[in-house]
């Protein structure tokens, strides 16, 4: 199993090291491989299971009992399952069969029947148009590259007058800082593509004629050790992470984004939330 996992990881690592031009379809292959092997770790991560975050996002989107919810890139289904007892129905869609298997297992264990999980890429969603009163994508845009295709599909699946929302980590304001954390993110999880800016997300909504109803930004502190454990890395990348961390902690500017709480190392990340309406 270990040898098999290692081989699976080595292919994309080599791709990144050679700085090969990676097309969306190649990226999706990396995403599938990576999340298939790290599904259970991702689901066990305290951030994935944080019901306070789920409640905050649920309230931000104004989700209610009349809603039919589509969760785009739903992962192991924790947000979908949090919402399911409070809405009419939920569909979660994700490219990784490993993630979908965990989601289905959790739905079964929790006896939740009004949820359906589908394994498919979200650049073309195999569902009919105008079916969902709310379509969300949480913590996933940093994996995408075909932004227009994904937002186009989110809008197509949404009913007229329905809501569309994106929540995700966004770029650091300063380029030097952002480049540092982008490198770190890719070493921790090779399926990380790149964080977008909140302006980019706002423009994506505007150019797709979505009427923006709400925006919100917050800073979260992420436990570094736990963050590493939520994904799977090759030994080579683990060593690079250690070196990069040392470098960052010694850099006067970068180190300001690391803090110690209760003897544990945390780093700061900004999260952006946006809600719009399909006219
Ligand atoms: C960081 S996880 C977030 C999962 C979940 N939304 C959450 O908040 O816990 C990102 C998810 O996006 C999925 N994903 C990335 N690119 C995708 C694509 N093109 N189509 C479908 N799913 C995708 C991955 O498989 C992974 O499950």
XYZ file of C-alpha atoms and ligand atoms in Angstrom:
306
model
C 0.000 0.000 0.000
C 2.786 2.389 0.959
C 4.703 1.680 -2.254
C 1.516 2.116 -4.271
C 0.701 5.445 -2.573
C 4.250 6.668 -3.073
C 4.141 5.893 -6.788
C 0.844 7.660 -7.124
C 2.258 10.787 -5.476
C 5.500 10.832 -7.435
C 3.909 11.476 -10.826
C 2.437 14.911 -10.056
C 5.417 15.946 -7.913
C 7.643 15.432 -10.957
C 5.237 17.485 -13.054
C 5.437 20.415 -10.674
C 9.208 20.247 -10.332
C 9.668 20.476 -14.090
C 7.264 23.433 -14.122
C 5.429 21.727 -16.960
C 2.478 23.619 -18.340
C -0.418 21.841 -16.712
C -3.767 21.900 -18.506
C -7.084 21.751 -16.585
C -7.546 18.059 -17.442
C -4.052 17.214 -16.111
C -4.786 19.220 -12.983
C -7.983 17.261 -12.493
C -6.031 13.996 -12.718
C -3.709 15.251 -9.955
C -6.706 16.353 -7.858
C -8.370 12.936 -8.249
C -5.212 11.019 -7.310
C -4.400 13.248 -4.374
C -7.888 13.378 -2.822
C -8.490 9.666 -3.424
C -5.541 8.831 -1.174
C -6.081 11.559 1.439
C -9.903 11.409 1.724
C -10.089 10.041 5.260
C -7.327 12.345 6.531
C -9.134 15.319 5.011
C -12.410 14.271 6.623
C -10.735 13.816 10.036
C -9.201 17.324 9.999
C -10.711 19.529 12.709
C -11.380 22.335 10.189
C -13.378 19.992 7.915
C -15.460 18.902 10.928
C -15.898 22.384 12.445
C -19.675 22.851 12.823
C -19.188 26.454 13.936
C -17.719 27.243 10.479
C -20.584 25.284 8.883
C -23.186 27.246 10.883
C -21.570 30.588 9.993
C -21.533 29.763 6.270
C -25.085 28.355 6.425
C -26.270 31.621 7.989
C -24.222 33.777 5.598
C -26.009 32.081 2.663
C -29.412 32.409 4.373
C -30.101 28.725 3.744
C -33.621 27.688 4.827
C -36.056 24.781 4.915
C -37.365 25.517 1.378
C -33.928 25.253 -0.216
C -32.652 22.661 -2.654
C -28.887 22.883 -2.226
C -26.103 21.983 -4.643
C -22.628 21.748 -3.061
C -19.991 22.042 -5.802
C -16.726 20.196 -4.954
C -18.357 18.922 -1.758
C -15.382 16.827 -0.621
C -16.265 14.323 2.097
C -19.684 15.957 2.486
C -19.507 17.552 5.943
C -21.181 20.830 4.909
C -23.798 19.012 2.795
C -24.601 16.732 5.747
C -24.731 19.676 8.162
C -27.310 21.349 5.878
C -29.355 18.279 4.888
C -31.614 18.087 8.000
C -32.373 21.830 7.620
C -33.330 21.913 3.893
C -35.520 20.035 1.378
C -32.681 18.228 -0.343
C -28.949 18.337 -1.044
C -26.770 17.165 -3.911
C -22.998 17.152 -3.446
C -20.664 16.706 -6.403
C -16.929 16.022 -6.324
C -14.298 14.693 -8.731
C -12.749 12.267 -6.237
C -14.407 8.877 -5.767
C -12.476 8.500 -2.484
C -14.058 11.687 -1.125
C -17.521 10.653 -2.364
C -17.166 7.220 -0.728
C -16.466 8.860 2.653
C -19.403 11.257 2.125
C -21.771 8.373 1.349
C -20.554 6.416 4.371
C -21.177 9.411 6.631
C -24.684 9.954 5.180
C -25.485 6.288 5.875
C -24.056 6.380 9.424
C -26.028 9.562 10.196
C -29.232 8.129 8.615
C -29.566 11.140 6.309
C -31.735 10.266 3.313
C -32.298 13.606 1.514
C -28.719 13.851 0.266
C -27.155 12.471 -2.887
C -23.439 12.467 -3.707
C -22.186 12.327 -7.293
C -18.624 11.712 -8.464
C -17.958 14.061 -11.398
C -15.865 17.064 -12.385
C -17.662 20.361 -11.825
C -16.576 21.967 -15.112
C -19.524 20.085 -16.601
C -22.127 19.034 -14.079
C -24.301 16.069 -15.121
C -27.520 17.612 -13.780
C -30.447 19.408 -15.403
C -30.565 23.210 -15.477
C -32.527 25.443 -13.031
C -32.892 22.797 -10.290
C -31.327 24.338 -7.180
C -32.371 27.389 -5.131
C -28.847 27.678 -3.680
C -25.534 26.598 -5.218
C -22.371 26.858 -3.122
C -18.697 26.054 -3.506
C -16.725 25.949 -0.290
C -12.928 25.809 0.072
C -12.391 24.556 -3.470
C -11.695 27.445 -5.869
C -7.958 27.226 -5.082
C -7.970 23.845 -6.875
C -9.725 25.068 -10.033
C -8.274 26.566 -13.192
C -11.376 26.657 -15.456
C -13.141 29.353 -13.397
C -15.536 30.433 -16.173
C -16.677 26.854 -16.757
C -17.286 26.208 -13.045
C -19.199 29.438 -12.352
C -21.130 28.894 -15.613
C -22.235 25.459 -14.398
C -23.106 26.770 -10.927
C -25.339 29.404 -12.554
C -26.895 26.964 -15.020
C -27.891 24.571 -12.214
C -29.392 27.413 -10.138
C -33.042 28.496 -10.452
C -33.861 32.044 -11.609
C -33.843 34.190 -8.465
C -31.739 31.560 -6.665
C -28.439 32.223 -4.871
C -24.848 31.390 -5.729
C -22.050 31.511 -3.182
C -18.293 30.950 -3.093
C -16.215 30.644 0.073
C -12.459 30.120 -0.062
C -9.015 31.135 1.120
C -7.713 34.095 -0.908
C -4.325 35.595 -1.799
C -2.208 37.510 0.692
C -2.087 41.208 -0.192
C 1.686 41.270 -0.596
C 3.270 39.348 -3.539
C 6.316 38.180 -1.612
C 4.143 36.791 1.167
C 1.707 35.257 -1.289
C 4.469 33.520 -3.290
C 5.850 32.059 -0.065
C 2.503 30.630 1.069
C 1.600 29.410 -2.443
C 4.840 27.384 -2.512
C 4.112 26.039 0.954
C 0.510 25.120 0.051
C 1.655 23.201 -3.064
C 4.206 21.248 -1.054
C 1.610 20.375 1.586
C -1.029 19.392 -0.986
C 0.155 18.996 -4.567
C -3.420 19.461 -5.820
C -3.405 23.106 -4.675
C -3.475 25.124 -7.911
C -3.527 28.759 -6.772
C -5.485 31.088 -4.547
C -7.441 33.803 -6.300
C -8.008 37.327 -4.963
C -11.306 38.577 -3.589
C -11.367 41.135 -6.463
C -11.124 38.265 -8.932
C -14.131 36.553 -7.328
C -16.138 39.797 -7.274
C -15.350 40.371 -10.981
C -16.314 36.764 -11.756
C -19.730 37.438 -10.204
C -20.103 40.783 -11.996
C -19.154 39.505 -15.431
C -21.678 36.666 -15.020
C -24.463 39.139 -14.138
C -24.853 37.874 -10.595
C -26.277 40.552 -8.295
C -23.930 40.629 -5.311
C -25.894 40.597 -2.051
C -23.188 40.055 0.557
C -19.413 39.888 0.955
C -17.434 38.999 4.046
C -13.760 38.498 4.818
C -12.233 36.985 7.921
C -8.801 35.997 9.154
C -8.393 32.489 10.532
C -5.475 30.941 12.423
C -4.627 27.475 11.120
C -2.723 24.966 13.229
C 0.373 24.206 11.119
C 1.007 20.631 12.320
C -2.639 19.684 11.835
C -2.645 21.324 8.414
C 0.249 19.156 7.247
C -1.545 16.059 8.522
C -4.785 16.831 6.625
C -2.994 15.912 3.370
C -0.405 13.396 2.149
C 3.083 14.445 1.018
C 6.064 12.619 -0.462
C 9.155 12.402 1.780
C 10.924 14.800 -0.585
C 8.200 17.403 -0.105
C 8.141 16.892 3.670
C 11.824 17.870 3.743
C 11.140 20.909 1.545
C 8.310 21.974 3.866
C 10.665 21.866 6.862
C 13.242 23.994 5.027
C 10.655 26.492 3.810
C 9.134 26.775 7.281
C 12.565 27.504 8.797
C 13.160 30.149 6.142
C 9.747 31.745 6.769
C 10.183 31.827 10.536
C 13.510 33.642 10.065
C 12.119 36.180 7.619
C 11.016 39.410 9.378
C 8.012 39.909 7.069
C 6.824 36.316 6.547
C 7.231 35.383 10.229
C 4.550 37.968 11.175
C 2.021 35.548 9.681
C 3.051 32.739 12.021
C 1.954 32.804 15.660
C 2.351 30.541 18.668
C -0.757 29.685 20.718
C -0.601 27.212 23.614
C 2.862 26.108 22.442
C 1.526 25.255 18.959
C 2.423 26.933 15.666
C -0.386 28.568 13.670
C -0.402 30.581 10.435
C -2.827 33.282 9.329
C -5.069 32.963 6.279
C -7.766 35.204 4.895
C -11.054 33.642 3.879
C -13.511 35.398 1.556
C -17.255 34.719 1.292
C -19.571 36.072 -1.368
C -23.289 35.597 -2.061
C -25.071 36.629 -5.249
C -28.432 36.220 -6.908
C -29.168 34.814 -10.386
C -31.439 37.305 -12.155
C -10.210 21.392 -0.025
S -11.443 20.238 -0.526
C -12.945 21.038 0.064
C -14.086 20.068 0.196
C -15.365 20.639 0.791
N -15.985 21.605 -0.071
C -15.108 21.226 2.146
O -15.250 22.448 2.320
O -14.756 20.442 3.055
C -11.539 20.540 -2.248
C -12.387 19.527 -3.007
O -12.539 19.984 -4.346
C -12.589 18.847 -5.180
N -12.315 19.288 -6.553
C -11.240 19.987 -6.968
N -11.339 20.220 -8.283
C -12.498 19.676 -8.709
C -13.154 19.608 -9.972
N -12.628 20.153 -11.050
N -14.356 18.993 -10.031
C -14.907 18.451 -8.907
N -14.335 18.475 -7.704
C -13.136 19.098 -7.592
C -11.557 17.916 -4.585
O -11.740 16.584 -4.999
C -11.803 18.133 -3.082
O -12.720 17.206 -2.585
